[in-house]
GROMACS .gro file of C-alpha atoms in nm:
model
  230
    1MET     CA    1   2.002   0.084   4.473
    2ASP     CA    2   1.713   0.256   4.557
    3GLU     CA    3   1.515   0.509   4.302
    4PRO     CA    4   1.310   0.758   4.521
    5PHE     CA    5   1.217   0.912   4.191
    6GLY     CA    6   1.117   0.605   4.008
    7PRO     CA    7   1.270   0.520   3.703
    8GLU     CA    8   1.366   0.757   3.408
    9TYR     CA    9   1.085   0.816   3.138
   10VAL     CA   10   1.272   0.777   2.784
   11ARG     CA   11   1.008   0.872   2.511
   12PRO     CA   12   0.980   0.601   2.231
   13ALA     CA   13   1.159   0.681   1.902
   14GLN     CA   14   0.921   0.798   1.676
   15PRO     CA   15   0.936   0.631   1.299
   16ASP     CA   16   1.132   0.818   1.042
   17CYS     CA   17   0.985   0.981   0.755
   18PRO     CA   18   1.038   0.771   0.439
   19ARG     CA   19   1.043   1.055   0.222
   20CYS     CA   20   1.321   1.290   0.347
   21GLY     CA   21   1.628   1.202   0.582
   22CYS     CA   22   1.555   1.479   0.858
   23CYS     CA   23   1.233   1.433   1.015
   24THR     CA   24   1.022   1.196   1.185
   25ALA     CA   25   0.657   1.077   0.979
   26VAL     CA   26   0.491   1.288   1.269
   27LEU     CA   27   0.677   1.589   1.205
   28CYS     CA   28   0.660   1.556   0.820
   29GLU     CA   29   0.254   1.499   0.874
   30LYS     CA   30   0.239   1.826   1.063
   31GLY     CA   31   0.473   2.019   0.831
   32ARG     CA   32   0.277   1.955   0.502
   33SER     CA   33  -0.043   2.125   0.662
   34SER     CA   34   0.150   2.415   0.799
   35LEU     CA   35   0.283   2.765   0.711
   36LEU     CA   36   0.539   2.703   0.951
   37ARG     CA   37   0.679   2.429   0.775
   38CYS     CA   38   0.887   2.127   0.937
   39GLN     CA   39   1.123   2.382   1.090
   40GLY     CA   40   0.832   2.568   1.283
   41HIS     CA   41   0.735   2.237   1.479
   42VAL     CA   42   1.061   2.173   1.647
   43ASP     CA   43   1.275   2.356   1.908
   44ASP     CA   44   1.601   2.551   1.829
   45LYS     CA   45   1.857   2.269   1.890
   46HIS     CA   46   1.666   2.073   1.577
   47ARG     CA   47   1.581   2.370   1.343
   48GLU     CA   48   1.881   2.361   1.150
   49THR     CA   49   1.841   2.013   1.111
   50VAL     CA   50   1.509   2.012   0.923
   51TYR     CA   51   1.549   2.361   0.767
   52GLY     CA   52   1.431   2.320   0.411
   53CYS     CA   53   1.273   1.958   0.454
   54PRO     CA   54   1.115   1.887   0.105
   55CYS     CA   55   0.765   1.736   0.265
   56SER     CA   56   0.674   2.073   0.352
   57ALA     CA   57   0.862   2.295   0.089
   58GLU     CA   58   0.672   2.563  -0.070
   59THR     CA   59   0.824   2.378  -0.385
   60THR     CA   60   0.662   2.040  -0.286
   61LYS     CA   61   0.306   2.037  -0.468
   62HIS     CA   62  -0.012   2.033  -0.241
   63THR     CA   63   0.191   2.136   0.109
   64ALA     CA   64   0.023   2.450   0.269
   65SER     CA   65   0.327   2.656   0.192
   66TRP     CA   66   0.302   2.572  -0.186
   67ARG     CA   67  -0.078   2.629  -0.152
   68MET     CA   68   0.028   2.992  -0.031
   69ALA     CA   69   0.333   3.045  -0.240
   70GLN     CA   70   0.080   3.039  -0.532
   71VAL     CA   71  -0.165   3.305  -0.413
   72ARG     CA   72   0.133   3.516  -0.279
   73VAL     CA   73   0.288   3.515  -0.637
   74THR     CA   74  -0.053   3.567  -0.788
   75ARG     CA   75  -0.125   3.860  -0.593
   76MET     CA   76   0.209   3.989  -0.643
   77ALA     CA   77   0.182   3.988  -1.026
   78ARG     CA   78  -0.174   4.156  -1.025
   79GLU     CA   79  -0.135   4.398  -0.767
   80LEU     CA   80   0.263   4.492  -0.703
   81PRO     CA   81   0.425   4.328  -1.028
   82ILE     CA   82   0.837   4.346  -1.026
   83LEU     CA   83   1.001   4.617  -1.268
   84PRO     CA   84   0.940   4.575  -1.620
   85GLU     CA   85   1.314   4.494  -1.693
   86ALA     CA   86   1.299   4.238  -1.411
   87GLU     CA   87   0.979   4.084  -1.587
   88ALA     CA   88   1.155   4.085  -1.949
   89MET     CA   89   1.433   3.911  -1.792
   90LEU     CA   90   1.210   3.651  -1.644
   91ARG     CA   91   1.015   3.617  -1.982
   92ALA     CA   92   1.352   3.543  -2.149
   93LEU     CA   93   1.446   3.280  -1.897
   94ALA     CA   94   1.103   3.133  -1.936
   95ALA     CA   95   1.183   3.111  -2.291
   96GLY     CA   96   1.505   2.939  -2.226
   97SER     CA   97   1.723   3.233  -2.302
   98THR     CA   98   2.059   3.251  -2.120
   99THR     CA   99   2.059   3.648  -2.186
  100ALA     CA  100   2.328   3.806  -1.923
  101ASP     CA  101   2.216   4.004  -1.675
  102GLU     CA  102   2.295   4.341  -1.804
  103GLU     CA  103   2.038   4.529  -1.565
  104GLY     CA  104   2.133   4.365  -1.266
  105VAL     CA  105   1.776   4.226  -1.188
  106PHE     CA  106   1.825   3.886  -1.132
  107PRO     CA  107   1.874   3.909  -0.743
  108GLN     CA  108   1.528   4.080  -0.759
  109LEU     CA  109   1.409   3.746  -0.926
  110LYS     CA  110   1.615   3.545  -0.687
  111LEU     CA  111   1.456   3.709  -0.374
  112ARG     CA  112   1.121   3.647  -0.458
  113GLY     CA  113   1.168   3.280  -0.562
  114LEU     CA  114   1.087   3.372  -0.900
  115GLY     CA  115   1.448   3.276  -1.033
  116GLN     CA  116   1.717   3.026  -0.932
  117LEU     CA  117   2.088   2.949  -1.041
  118VAL     CA  118   2.119   2.620  -1.246
  119HIS     CA  119   2.469   2.518  -1.300
  120GLY     CA  120   2.564   2.871  -1.215
  121LEU     CA  121   2.356   3.039  -1.463
  122PRO     CA  122   2.025   3.235  -1.407
  123GLY     CA  123   1.674   3.012  -1.442
  124ILE     CA  124   1.316   3.074  -1.394
  125THR     CA  125   1.161   2.831  -1.087
  126PRO     CA  126   0.809   2.721  -1.104
  127LEU     CA  127   0.699   3.024  -0.901
  128GLY     CA  128   0.840   3.207  -1.187
  129HIS     CA  129   0.574   3.070  -1.439
  130THR     CA  130   0.319   3.102  -1.202
  131TYR     CA  131   0.401   3.464  -1.204
  132LEU     CA  132   0.391   3.521  -1.570
  133ALA     CA  133   0.065   3.309  -1.610
  134ALA     CA  134  -0.094   3.540  -1.365
  135ARG     CA  135   0.024   3.847  -1.555
  136GLU     CA  136  -0.145   3.688  -1.852
  137ASP     CA  137  -0.458   3.495  -1.730
  138VAL     CA  138  -0.774   3.634  -1.740
  139ARG     CA  139  -0.911   3.649  -1.374
  140ALA     CA  140  -1.266   3.728  -1.287
  141ALA     CA  141  -1.504   3.706  -0.980
  142THR     CA  142  -1.722   3.367  -0.969
  143ALA     CA  143  -1.934   3.199  -0.720
  144VAL     CA  144  -1.779   2.948  -0.490
  145ARG     CA  145  -1.913   2.688  -0.278
  146VAL     CA  146  -1.755   2.521   0.076
  147VAL     CA  147  -1.826   2.174   0.004
  148ASP     CA  148  -1.628   2.113   0.348
  149VAL     CA  149  -1.344   2.180   0.586
  150ASP     CA  150  -1.047   1.967   0.709
  151LYS     CA  151  -0.956   2.133   1.044
  152LYS     CA  152  -0.684   1.924   1.105
  153ALA     CA  153  -0.506   1.972   0.764
  154ARG     CA  154  -0.658   2.324   0.795
  155THR     CA  155  -0.791   2.295   0.423
  156ALA     CA  156  -1.123   2.331   0.269
  157ARG     CA  157  -1.271   2.165  -0.087
  158VAL     CA  158  -1.459   2.432  -0.264
  159GLU     CA  159  -1.611   2.423  -0.585
  160VAL     CA  160  -1.584   2.683  -0.846
  161ALA     CA  161  -1.913   2.781  -1.048
  162ALA     CA  162  -1.729   2.936  -1.362
  163TRP     CA  163  -1.448   2.638  -1.360
  164ARG     CA  164  -1.548   2.296  -1.328
  165PRO     CA  165  -1.850   2.306  -1.067
  166ASP     CA  166  -1.864   1.934  -1.041
  167GLU     CA  167  -1.468   1.885  -0.961
  168PRO     CA  168  -1.401   2.017  -0.623
  169VAL     CA  169  -1.043   2.205  -0.541
  170THR     CA  170  -0.861   2.238  -0.195
  171VAL     CA  171  -0.763   2.569  -0.081
  172LEU     CA  172  -0.610   2.705   0.268
  173LEU     CA  173  -0.925   2.713   0.519
  174ASP     CA  174  -0.716   3.009   0.687
  175GLN     CA  175  -0.703   3.203   0.380
  176ILE     CA  176  -1.077   3.165   0.341
  177ILE     CA  177  -1.111   3.267   0.689
  178SER     CA  178  -0.865   3.543   0.648
  179ASP     CA  179  -1.017   3.689   0.377
  180SER     CA  180  -1.386   3.638   0.460
  181GLY     CA  181  -1.395   3.706   0.841
  182LEU     CA  182  -1.613   3.429   0.845
  183ASP     CA  183  -1.610   3.144   1.120
  184VAL     CA  184  -1.442   2.798   1.028
  185ASP     CA  185  -1.775   2.625   1.140
  186SER     CA  186  -2.017   2.880   0.936
  187LEU     CA  187  -1.844   2.752   0.607
  188PRO     CA  188  -1.939   2.409   0.482
  189ASP     CA  189  -2.207   2.439   0.226
  190ARG     CA  190  -2.193   2.826   0.203
  191TRP     CA  191  -2.134   3.002  -0.095
  192LEU     CA  192  -1.884   3.269  -0.136
  193THR     CA  193  -1.694   3.487  -0.404
  194ALA     CA  194  -1.378   3.494  -0.493
  195GLU     CA  195  -1.126   3.576  -0.774
  196ALA     CA  196  -1.034   3.312  -1.033
  197ASN     CA  197  -0.812   3.225  -1.335
  198CYS     CA  198  -1.125   3.036  -1.498
  199HIS     CA  199  -0.954   2.919  -1.796
  200ALA     CA  200  -0.694   2.711  -1.597
  201GLU     CA  201  -0.645   2.370  -1.753
  202HIS     CA  202  -0.630   2.163  -1.430
  203ALA     CA  203  -0.662   2.217  -1.043
  204ASP     CA  204  -0.290   2.292  -0.979
  205ARG     CA  205  -0.303   2.597  -1.195
  206LEU     CA  206  -0.666   2.716  -1.064
  207VAL     CA  207  -0.558   3.006  -0.800
  208LEU     CA  208  -0.853   3.162  -0.601
  209THR     CA  209  -0.785   3.494  -0.415
  210GLY     CA  210  -1.015   3.717  -0.227
  211PHE     CA  211  -1.303   3.489  -0.060
  212GLN     CA  212  -1.574   3.711   0.053
  213PRO     CA  213  -1.915   3.634   0.167
  214SER     CA  214  -2.164   3.603  -0.125
  215GLY     CA  215  -2.509   3.757  -0.120
  216ALA     CA  216  -2.839   3.556  -0.136
  217LEU     CA  217  -2.843   3.374  -0.462
  218PRO     CA  218  -3.157   3.393  -0.747
  219GLN     CA  219  -3.380   3.138  -0.666
  220GLY     CA  220  -3.365   2.814  -0.867
  221TRP     CA  221  -2.966   2.934  -0.969
  222MET     CA  222  -2.719   2.630  -0.967
  223PRO     CA  223  -2.411   2.599  -1.160
  224VAL     CA  224  -2.399   2.359  -1.436
  225SER     CA  225  -2.059   2.153  -1.576
  226GLY     CA  226  -1.919   2.366  -1.814
  227GLY     CA  227  -1.923   2.675  -1.598
  228GLY     CA  228  -2.254   2.800  -1.694
  229VAL     CA  229  -2.548   2.834  -1.475
  230ALA     CA  230  -2.899   2.704  -1.490
   0.00000   0.00000   0.00000
């Protein structure tokens, strides 16, 4: 039988992601680097299938959505904190208390990702701990140097002068661009200012906000290990 339009093209199957049971490896690679997560890169037919994929979730460290969640919750804690009674309950949960929700504030914590039900009882999430840390941390402006950018992963490595200038940390590239208004190609080796909790014990606890272009640095100024300057 003749085939006037040629043989039907069938797209080769893509390998499954080894870390989840819902996506292909290619989709999860894209989702980890995207604020849209995996669900934002499929059609309506498959969105429910990949919804909540752990490979791109904000509860999974070092995904784009996780990095943005740290920034979002830190800014919430500093600029628009939850009600005092809600924060009191969050602190009680952080201390391991199973106190009853007499004020009816737990739904607020759950809505903001700060609380969750564990075996039917109110509990605190990692983001809840991030929120409390942001309420207590000393945050201050610091000089930040952009070491390099990864356009594909949408991240940048930066050195934080008042933290550990010899230990680059990864931040969202789009956060820097949105905050500073600078062009991506102008960022490598550029000095900026940002607000940071410079007493953070490790990079996963360091949260940078409010990136802005820096003025000219004094001649001979350079950061040294330990957070000082020379």
